[in-house]
XYZ file of C-alpha atoms in Angstrom:
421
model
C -71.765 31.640 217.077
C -72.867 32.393 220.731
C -69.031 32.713 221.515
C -68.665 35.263 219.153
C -70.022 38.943 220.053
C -72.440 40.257 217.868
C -70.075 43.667 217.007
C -67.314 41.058 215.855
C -69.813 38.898 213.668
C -71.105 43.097 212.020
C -66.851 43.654 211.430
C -66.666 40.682 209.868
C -69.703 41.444 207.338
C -68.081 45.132 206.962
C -64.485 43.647 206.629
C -66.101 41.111 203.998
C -67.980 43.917 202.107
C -64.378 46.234 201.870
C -62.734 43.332 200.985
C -65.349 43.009 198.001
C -65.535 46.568 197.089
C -61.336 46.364 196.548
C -61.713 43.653 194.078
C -64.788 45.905 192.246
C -62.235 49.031 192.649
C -59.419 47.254 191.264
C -61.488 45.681 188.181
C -62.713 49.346 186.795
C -59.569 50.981 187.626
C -57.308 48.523 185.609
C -60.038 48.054 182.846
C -60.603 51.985 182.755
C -56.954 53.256 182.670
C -55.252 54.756 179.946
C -52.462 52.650 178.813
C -50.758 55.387 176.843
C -50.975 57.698 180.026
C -49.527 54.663 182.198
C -46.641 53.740 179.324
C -45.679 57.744 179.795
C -45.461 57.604 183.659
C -43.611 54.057 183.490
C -41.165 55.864 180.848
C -40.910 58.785 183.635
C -39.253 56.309 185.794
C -42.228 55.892 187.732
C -41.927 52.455 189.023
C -45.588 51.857 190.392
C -46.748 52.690 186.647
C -43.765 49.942 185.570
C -45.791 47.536 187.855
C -49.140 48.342 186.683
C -48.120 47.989 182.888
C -46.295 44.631 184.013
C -50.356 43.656 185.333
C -51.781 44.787 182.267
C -49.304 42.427 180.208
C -51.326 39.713 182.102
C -54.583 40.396 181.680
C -55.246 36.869 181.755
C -54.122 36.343 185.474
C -55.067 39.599 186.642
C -58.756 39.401 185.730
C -58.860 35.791 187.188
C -57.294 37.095 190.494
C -59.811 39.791 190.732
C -62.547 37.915 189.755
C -61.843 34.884 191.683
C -61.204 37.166 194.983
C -64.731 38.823 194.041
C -66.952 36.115 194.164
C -65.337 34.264 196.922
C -65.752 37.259 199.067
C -69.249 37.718 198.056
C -69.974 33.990 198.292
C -68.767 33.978 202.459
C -70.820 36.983 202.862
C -73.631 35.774 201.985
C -73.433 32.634 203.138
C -72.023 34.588 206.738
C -75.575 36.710 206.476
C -77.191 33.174 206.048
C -75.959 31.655 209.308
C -76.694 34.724 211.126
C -80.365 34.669 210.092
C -80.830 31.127 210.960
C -79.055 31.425 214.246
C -80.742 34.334 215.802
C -84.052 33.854 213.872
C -84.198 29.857 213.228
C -84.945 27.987 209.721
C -87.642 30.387 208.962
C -88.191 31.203 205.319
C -88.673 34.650 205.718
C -85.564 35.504 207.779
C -83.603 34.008 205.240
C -85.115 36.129 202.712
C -84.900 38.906 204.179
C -81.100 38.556 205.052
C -80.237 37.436 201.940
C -81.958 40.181 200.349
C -80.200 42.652 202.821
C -76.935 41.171 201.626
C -77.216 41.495 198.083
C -78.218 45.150 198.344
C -75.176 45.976 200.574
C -73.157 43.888 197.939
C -74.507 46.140 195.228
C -74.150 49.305 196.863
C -70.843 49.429 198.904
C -69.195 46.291 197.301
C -70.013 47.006 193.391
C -71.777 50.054 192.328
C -70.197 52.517 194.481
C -66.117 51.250 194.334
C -67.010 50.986 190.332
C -67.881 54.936 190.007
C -64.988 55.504 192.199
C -62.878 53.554 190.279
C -64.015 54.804 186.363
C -63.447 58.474 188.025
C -60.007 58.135 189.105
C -58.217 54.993 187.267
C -55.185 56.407 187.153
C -54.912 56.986 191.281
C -56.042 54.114 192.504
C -54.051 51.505 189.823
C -51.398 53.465 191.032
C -52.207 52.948 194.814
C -53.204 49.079 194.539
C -50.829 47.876 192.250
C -48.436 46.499 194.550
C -51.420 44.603 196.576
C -52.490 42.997 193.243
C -49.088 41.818 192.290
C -49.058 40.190 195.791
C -52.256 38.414 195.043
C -51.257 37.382 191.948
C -48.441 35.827 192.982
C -50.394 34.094 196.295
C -53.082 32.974 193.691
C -51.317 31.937 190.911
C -52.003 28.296 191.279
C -55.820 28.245 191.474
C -55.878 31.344 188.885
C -54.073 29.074 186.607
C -56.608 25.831 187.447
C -59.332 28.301 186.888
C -57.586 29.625 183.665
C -57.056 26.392 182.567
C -60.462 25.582 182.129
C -61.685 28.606 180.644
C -58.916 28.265 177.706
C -60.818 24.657 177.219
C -63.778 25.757 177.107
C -63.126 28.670 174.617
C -61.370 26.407 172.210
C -64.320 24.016 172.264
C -66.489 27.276 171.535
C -63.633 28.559 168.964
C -63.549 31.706 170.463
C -60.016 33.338 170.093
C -57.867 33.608 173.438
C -56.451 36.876 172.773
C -58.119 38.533 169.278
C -56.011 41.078 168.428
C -55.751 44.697 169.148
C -57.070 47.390 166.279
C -54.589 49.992 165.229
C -56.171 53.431 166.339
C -57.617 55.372 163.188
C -57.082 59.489 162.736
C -60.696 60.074 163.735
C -60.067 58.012 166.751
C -56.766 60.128 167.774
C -58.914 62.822 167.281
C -61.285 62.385 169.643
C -58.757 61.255 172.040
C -57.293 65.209 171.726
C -61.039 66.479 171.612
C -61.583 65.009 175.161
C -57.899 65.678 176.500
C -59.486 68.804 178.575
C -57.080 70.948 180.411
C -54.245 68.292 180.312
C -53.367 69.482 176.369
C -52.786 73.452 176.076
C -55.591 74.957 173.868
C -52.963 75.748 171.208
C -51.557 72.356 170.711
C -54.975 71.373 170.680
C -55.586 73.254 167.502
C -52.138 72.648 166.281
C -52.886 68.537 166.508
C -56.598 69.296 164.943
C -55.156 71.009 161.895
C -52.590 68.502 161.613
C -55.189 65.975 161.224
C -57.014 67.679 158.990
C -54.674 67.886 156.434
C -55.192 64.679 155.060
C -58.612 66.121 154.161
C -57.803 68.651 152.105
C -55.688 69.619 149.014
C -53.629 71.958 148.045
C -56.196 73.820 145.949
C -57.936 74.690 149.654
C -55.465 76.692 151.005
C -54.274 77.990 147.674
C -53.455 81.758 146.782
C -55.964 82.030 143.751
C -55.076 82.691 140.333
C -56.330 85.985 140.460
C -54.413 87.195 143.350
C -50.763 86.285 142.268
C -48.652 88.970 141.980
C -46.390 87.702 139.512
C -43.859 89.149 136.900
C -44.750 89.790 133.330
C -41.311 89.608 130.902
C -43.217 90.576 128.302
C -43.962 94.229 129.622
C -41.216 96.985 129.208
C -37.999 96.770 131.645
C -39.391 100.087 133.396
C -42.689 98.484 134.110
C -40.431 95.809 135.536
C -38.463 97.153 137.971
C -41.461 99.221 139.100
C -42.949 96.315 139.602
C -39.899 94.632 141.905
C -39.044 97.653 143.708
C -42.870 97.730 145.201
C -43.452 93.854 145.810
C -43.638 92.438 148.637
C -42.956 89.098 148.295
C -38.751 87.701 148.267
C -39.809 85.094 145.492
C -42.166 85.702 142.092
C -43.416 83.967 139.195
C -42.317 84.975 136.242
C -44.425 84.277 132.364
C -44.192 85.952 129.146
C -47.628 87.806 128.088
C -50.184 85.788 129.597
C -49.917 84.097 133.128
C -50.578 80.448 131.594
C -46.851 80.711 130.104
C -44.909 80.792 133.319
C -41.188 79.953 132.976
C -39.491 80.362 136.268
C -39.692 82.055 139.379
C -37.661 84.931 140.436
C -35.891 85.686 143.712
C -36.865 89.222 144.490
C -33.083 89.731 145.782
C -31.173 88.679 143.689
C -32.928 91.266 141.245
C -32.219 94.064 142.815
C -28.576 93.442 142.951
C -29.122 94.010 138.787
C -29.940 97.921 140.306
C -26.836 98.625 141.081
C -25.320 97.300 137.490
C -24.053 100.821 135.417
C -25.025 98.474 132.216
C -28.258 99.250 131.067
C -31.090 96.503 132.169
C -32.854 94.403 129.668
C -34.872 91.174 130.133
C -32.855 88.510 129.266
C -30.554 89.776 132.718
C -34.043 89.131 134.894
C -34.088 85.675 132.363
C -30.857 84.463 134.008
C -31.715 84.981 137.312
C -34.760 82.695 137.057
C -34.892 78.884 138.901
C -37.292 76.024 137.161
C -41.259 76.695 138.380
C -42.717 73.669 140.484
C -45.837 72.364 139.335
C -48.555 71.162 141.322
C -51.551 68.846 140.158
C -54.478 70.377 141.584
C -55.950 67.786 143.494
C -52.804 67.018 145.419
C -53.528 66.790 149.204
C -51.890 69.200 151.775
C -49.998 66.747 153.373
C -48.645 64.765 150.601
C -47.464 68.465 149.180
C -45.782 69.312 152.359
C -43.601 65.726 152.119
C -42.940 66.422 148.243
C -41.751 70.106 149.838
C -39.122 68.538 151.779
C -38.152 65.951 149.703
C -38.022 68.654 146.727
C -36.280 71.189 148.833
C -38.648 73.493 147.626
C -41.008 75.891 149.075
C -43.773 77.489 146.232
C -45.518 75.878 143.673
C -47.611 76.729 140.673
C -50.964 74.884 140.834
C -52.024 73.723 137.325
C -55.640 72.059 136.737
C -55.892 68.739 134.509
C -55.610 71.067 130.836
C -52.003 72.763 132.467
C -54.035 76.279 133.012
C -52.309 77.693 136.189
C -55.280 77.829 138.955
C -53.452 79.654 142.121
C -49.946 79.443 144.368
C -49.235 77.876 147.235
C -46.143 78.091 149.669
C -44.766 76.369 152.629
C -45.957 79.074 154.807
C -49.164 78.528 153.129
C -49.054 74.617 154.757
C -47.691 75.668 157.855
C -50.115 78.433 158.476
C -52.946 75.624 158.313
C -51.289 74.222 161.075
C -50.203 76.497 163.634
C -52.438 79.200 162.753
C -51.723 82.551 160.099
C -48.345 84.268 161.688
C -47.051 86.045 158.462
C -47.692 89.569 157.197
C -49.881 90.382 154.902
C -49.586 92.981 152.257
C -51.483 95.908 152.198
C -55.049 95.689 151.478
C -55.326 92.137 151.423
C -57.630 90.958 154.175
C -56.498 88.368 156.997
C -58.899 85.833 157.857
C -59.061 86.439 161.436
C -60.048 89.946 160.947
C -63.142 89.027 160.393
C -66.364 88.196 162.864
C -70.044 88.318 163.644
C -70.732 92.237 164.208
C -73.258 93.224 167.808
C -76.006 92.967 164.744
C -74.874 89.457 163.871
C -73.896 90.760 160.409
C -70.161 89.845 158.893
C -69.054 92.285 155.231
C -66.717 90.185 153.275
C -64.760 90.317 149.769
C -66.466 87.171 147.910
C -63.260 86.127 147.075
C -63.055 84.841 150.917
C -62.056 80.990 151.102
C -65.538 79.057 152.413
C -63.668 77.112 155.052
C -62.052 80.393 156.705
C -65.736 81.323 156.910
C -66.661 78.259 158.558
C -63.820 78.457 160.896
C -64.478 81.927 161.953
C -68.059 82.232 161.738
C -69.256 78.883 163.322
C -70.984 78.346 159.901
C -71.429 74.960 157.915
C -71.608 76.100 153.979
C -70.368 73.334 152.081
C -66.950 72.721 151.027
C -67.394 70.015 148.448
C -67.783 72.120 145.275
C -66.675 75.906 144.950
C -63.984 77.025 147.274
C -64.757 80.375 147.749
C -67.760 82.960 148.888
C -68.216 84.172 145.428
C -68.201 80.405 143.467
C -70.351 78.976 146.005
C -73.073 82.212 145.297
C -72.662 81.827 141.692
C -73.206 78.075 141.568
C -76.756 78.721 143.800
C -77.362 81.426 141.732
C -76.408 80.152 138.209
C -76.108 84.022 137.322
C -74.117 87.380 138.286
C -76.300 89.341 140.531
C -76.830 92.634 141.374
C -76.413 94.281 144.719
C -78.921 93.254 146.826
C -79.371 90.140 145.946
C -79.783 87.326 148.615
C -79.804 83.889 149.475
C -80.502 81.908 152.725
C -78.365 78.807 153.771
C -77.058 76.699 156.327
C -77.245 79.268 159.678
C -77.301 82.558 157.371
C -78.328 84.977 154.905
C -76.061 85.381 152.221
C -76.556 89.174 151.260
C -74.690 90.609 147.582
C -73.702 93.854 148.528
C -71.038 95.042 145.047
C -70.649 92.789 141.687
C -68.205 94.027 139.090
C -67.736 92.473 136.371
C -67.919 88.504 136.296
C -67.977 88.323 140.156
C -68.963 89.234 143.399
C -67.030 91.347 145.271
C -68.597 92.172 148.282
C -70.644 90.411 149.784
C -72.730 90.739 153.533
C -73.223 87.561 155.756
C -76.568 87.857 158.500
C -76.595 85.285 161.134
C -79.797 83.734 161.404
């Protein structure tokens, strides 16, 4: 040791130390990395993400490279710290204490702790950047990493502990939260887009429904004036069609074709609107979203009459209806309807809506939470609280709100006021 100057014996504990911290660096930057990010660049024709992926294959080897380098590494620097103790300082108890304690705190914070942050922040990077070094070692080490692995696979079996259990197919809440936490790499509108998508499967068709009340739909049983009153101020291209009472629908009727009739010097009667009619599509209630929007394509069809379990119709829903639950409400709404992003908290926190407003555009908009189990709308959910038709003024406190009755006509509410508590 005397022929050795005392900067080159400090290089070799620093060189020892950076050697350590590559193996730490290495170890959280594999383990940390996201494979489907990797898979992506490697599909890119990035061939540094083709090697990492080709690492990854073998966990096996690669963990007992890294590993193995580790404590090697951290075994001759410690026992490198040793020698220099006793050789400056003698046998004496507490010089070898105190350099081995000095050792294992430099091990923890420049050979573990610090290249393991570094690593878990940028995985991507630095797999990128040592890839090619670890392939090298892997290689180099293969014969003692297989010695090594050897005995490990012995000792498992002995312990029945499965070599390589296998891997868990990722659920939709999973995939969720993997789009949640994409940040600024995923656009903020795909970000919804993907979010609705997966929340289809939550919902049926009766939750995004056009409800029974609010069909405009075609009444044969009316005169023919009433009729083509009635189809020369719509404005929707398709309509259902019944005779006296809406339960009886028996077809739907493509606005344009109609209006062709218009132009006929023959004098109009029903049975020519009767011809022009296609076969109605029925729709079980309590079919989900997504299941409707396959039976859509595979039905080439694109509205449907929603019937409950007795074959009463309960509302309409369209393709655009589906899609809009996706992407977001792009279509134009007739006059007087309202649009469910025209609504919002007012500088007074207060919100006026028609009770007839769908409970989980509310929630959407508003922040709120009301619950979606049981009535679908503003006015069922204040009716099942209440048990009774109120009056005006009338009101009810729930999750993050006052629920206010402003107008009631009838057998429902129709306007009510929302305060934000």
């Amino acid at each position: 040791m005397d022929a050795v100057p005392i900067w080159a014996q400090i290089l070799g504990l620093v060189l020892l130390l950076l050697v350590s911290g590559f193996f730490s660096i290495s170890e959280t930057a594999m383990m940390a990395l996201s494979r489907y990010r990797i898979r992506h660049l490697a599909s890119a024709g990035n061939r540094r993400a083709t090697l990492v992926l080709n690492l990854l294959e073998q966990t096996e080897r690669l963990l007992g490279v890294i590993l193995l380098g580790n404590n090697l590494v951290n075994t001759a620097t410690s026992a490198l710290a040793a020698t220099f103790a006793i050789h400056y300082f003698g046998e004496s108890q507490y010089a070898l204490a105190i350099a081995s304690t000095a050792v294992a705190f430099a091990i923890i914070i420049f050979a573990e702790l610090t290249p393991k942050v570094i690593g878990a922040t940028y995985p991507e990077r630095i797999a990128l950047l040592i890839a090619p070094v670890l392939r090298l070692l892997t290689i180099v080490m293969s014969p003692v990493v297989w010695v090594t692995n050897l005995v490990v696979k012995r000792l498992l079996r002995l312990m029945r502990v499965p070599e390589k259990p296998g891997e868990s197919a990722i659920s939709a809440e999973e995939l969720r939260s993997i789009v949640l936490e994409g940040g600024n790499f995923i656009p903020q509108k795909h970000k919804s887009i993907l979010l609705n998508l997966f929340g289809l499967e939550e919902i049926s068709v009766e939750d995004v429904m056009t409800p029974r009340a609010q069909i405009e739909a075609l009444n044969l049983a009316v005169p023919v004036e009433e009729i083509v009153h009635q189809l020369t101020t719509c404005y929707h291209n398709k309509l259902p069609v019944y005779e006296g009472e809406i339960n009886r629908v028996v077809g739907i009727l493509h606005v344009r074709k109609a209006m062709a009739l218009f132009n006929h010097e023959e004098e109009l009667t029903v049975d020519h609107f009767r011809q022009l009619l296609t076969p109605p599509y029925f729709i079980p209630q309590d079919t989900g979203v997504f299941t409707q929007l396959q039976y859509f394509q595979e039905n080439h069809e694109r509205l449907g009459i929603i019937v409950d379990e007795y074959g009463e119709v309960q509302g309409l829903v369209t393709l655009e209806d589906i899609i809009e639950e996706m992407i977001g409400e792009f279509t134009t709404s007739m006059p007087g309807a309202s649009r469910a992003d025209g609504f919002a908290w007012d500088e007074r926190g207060e919100c006026l809506l028609e009770g007839a407003t769908p409970l989980r555009e509310i929630n959407k908009h508003l922040g709120l939470d009301l619950p979606l189990d049981g009535p679908k709308t503003l006015n069922g959910l204040l009716l099942e609280e209440l048990r009774d038709i109120p009056e005006a003024n009338v009101s009810v406190k729930m999750k993050g709100c006052v629920v206010e009755t402003v107008q009631s006509q009838g057998q429902a509410i129709k306007v009510v006021k929302l305060i934000r508590t």
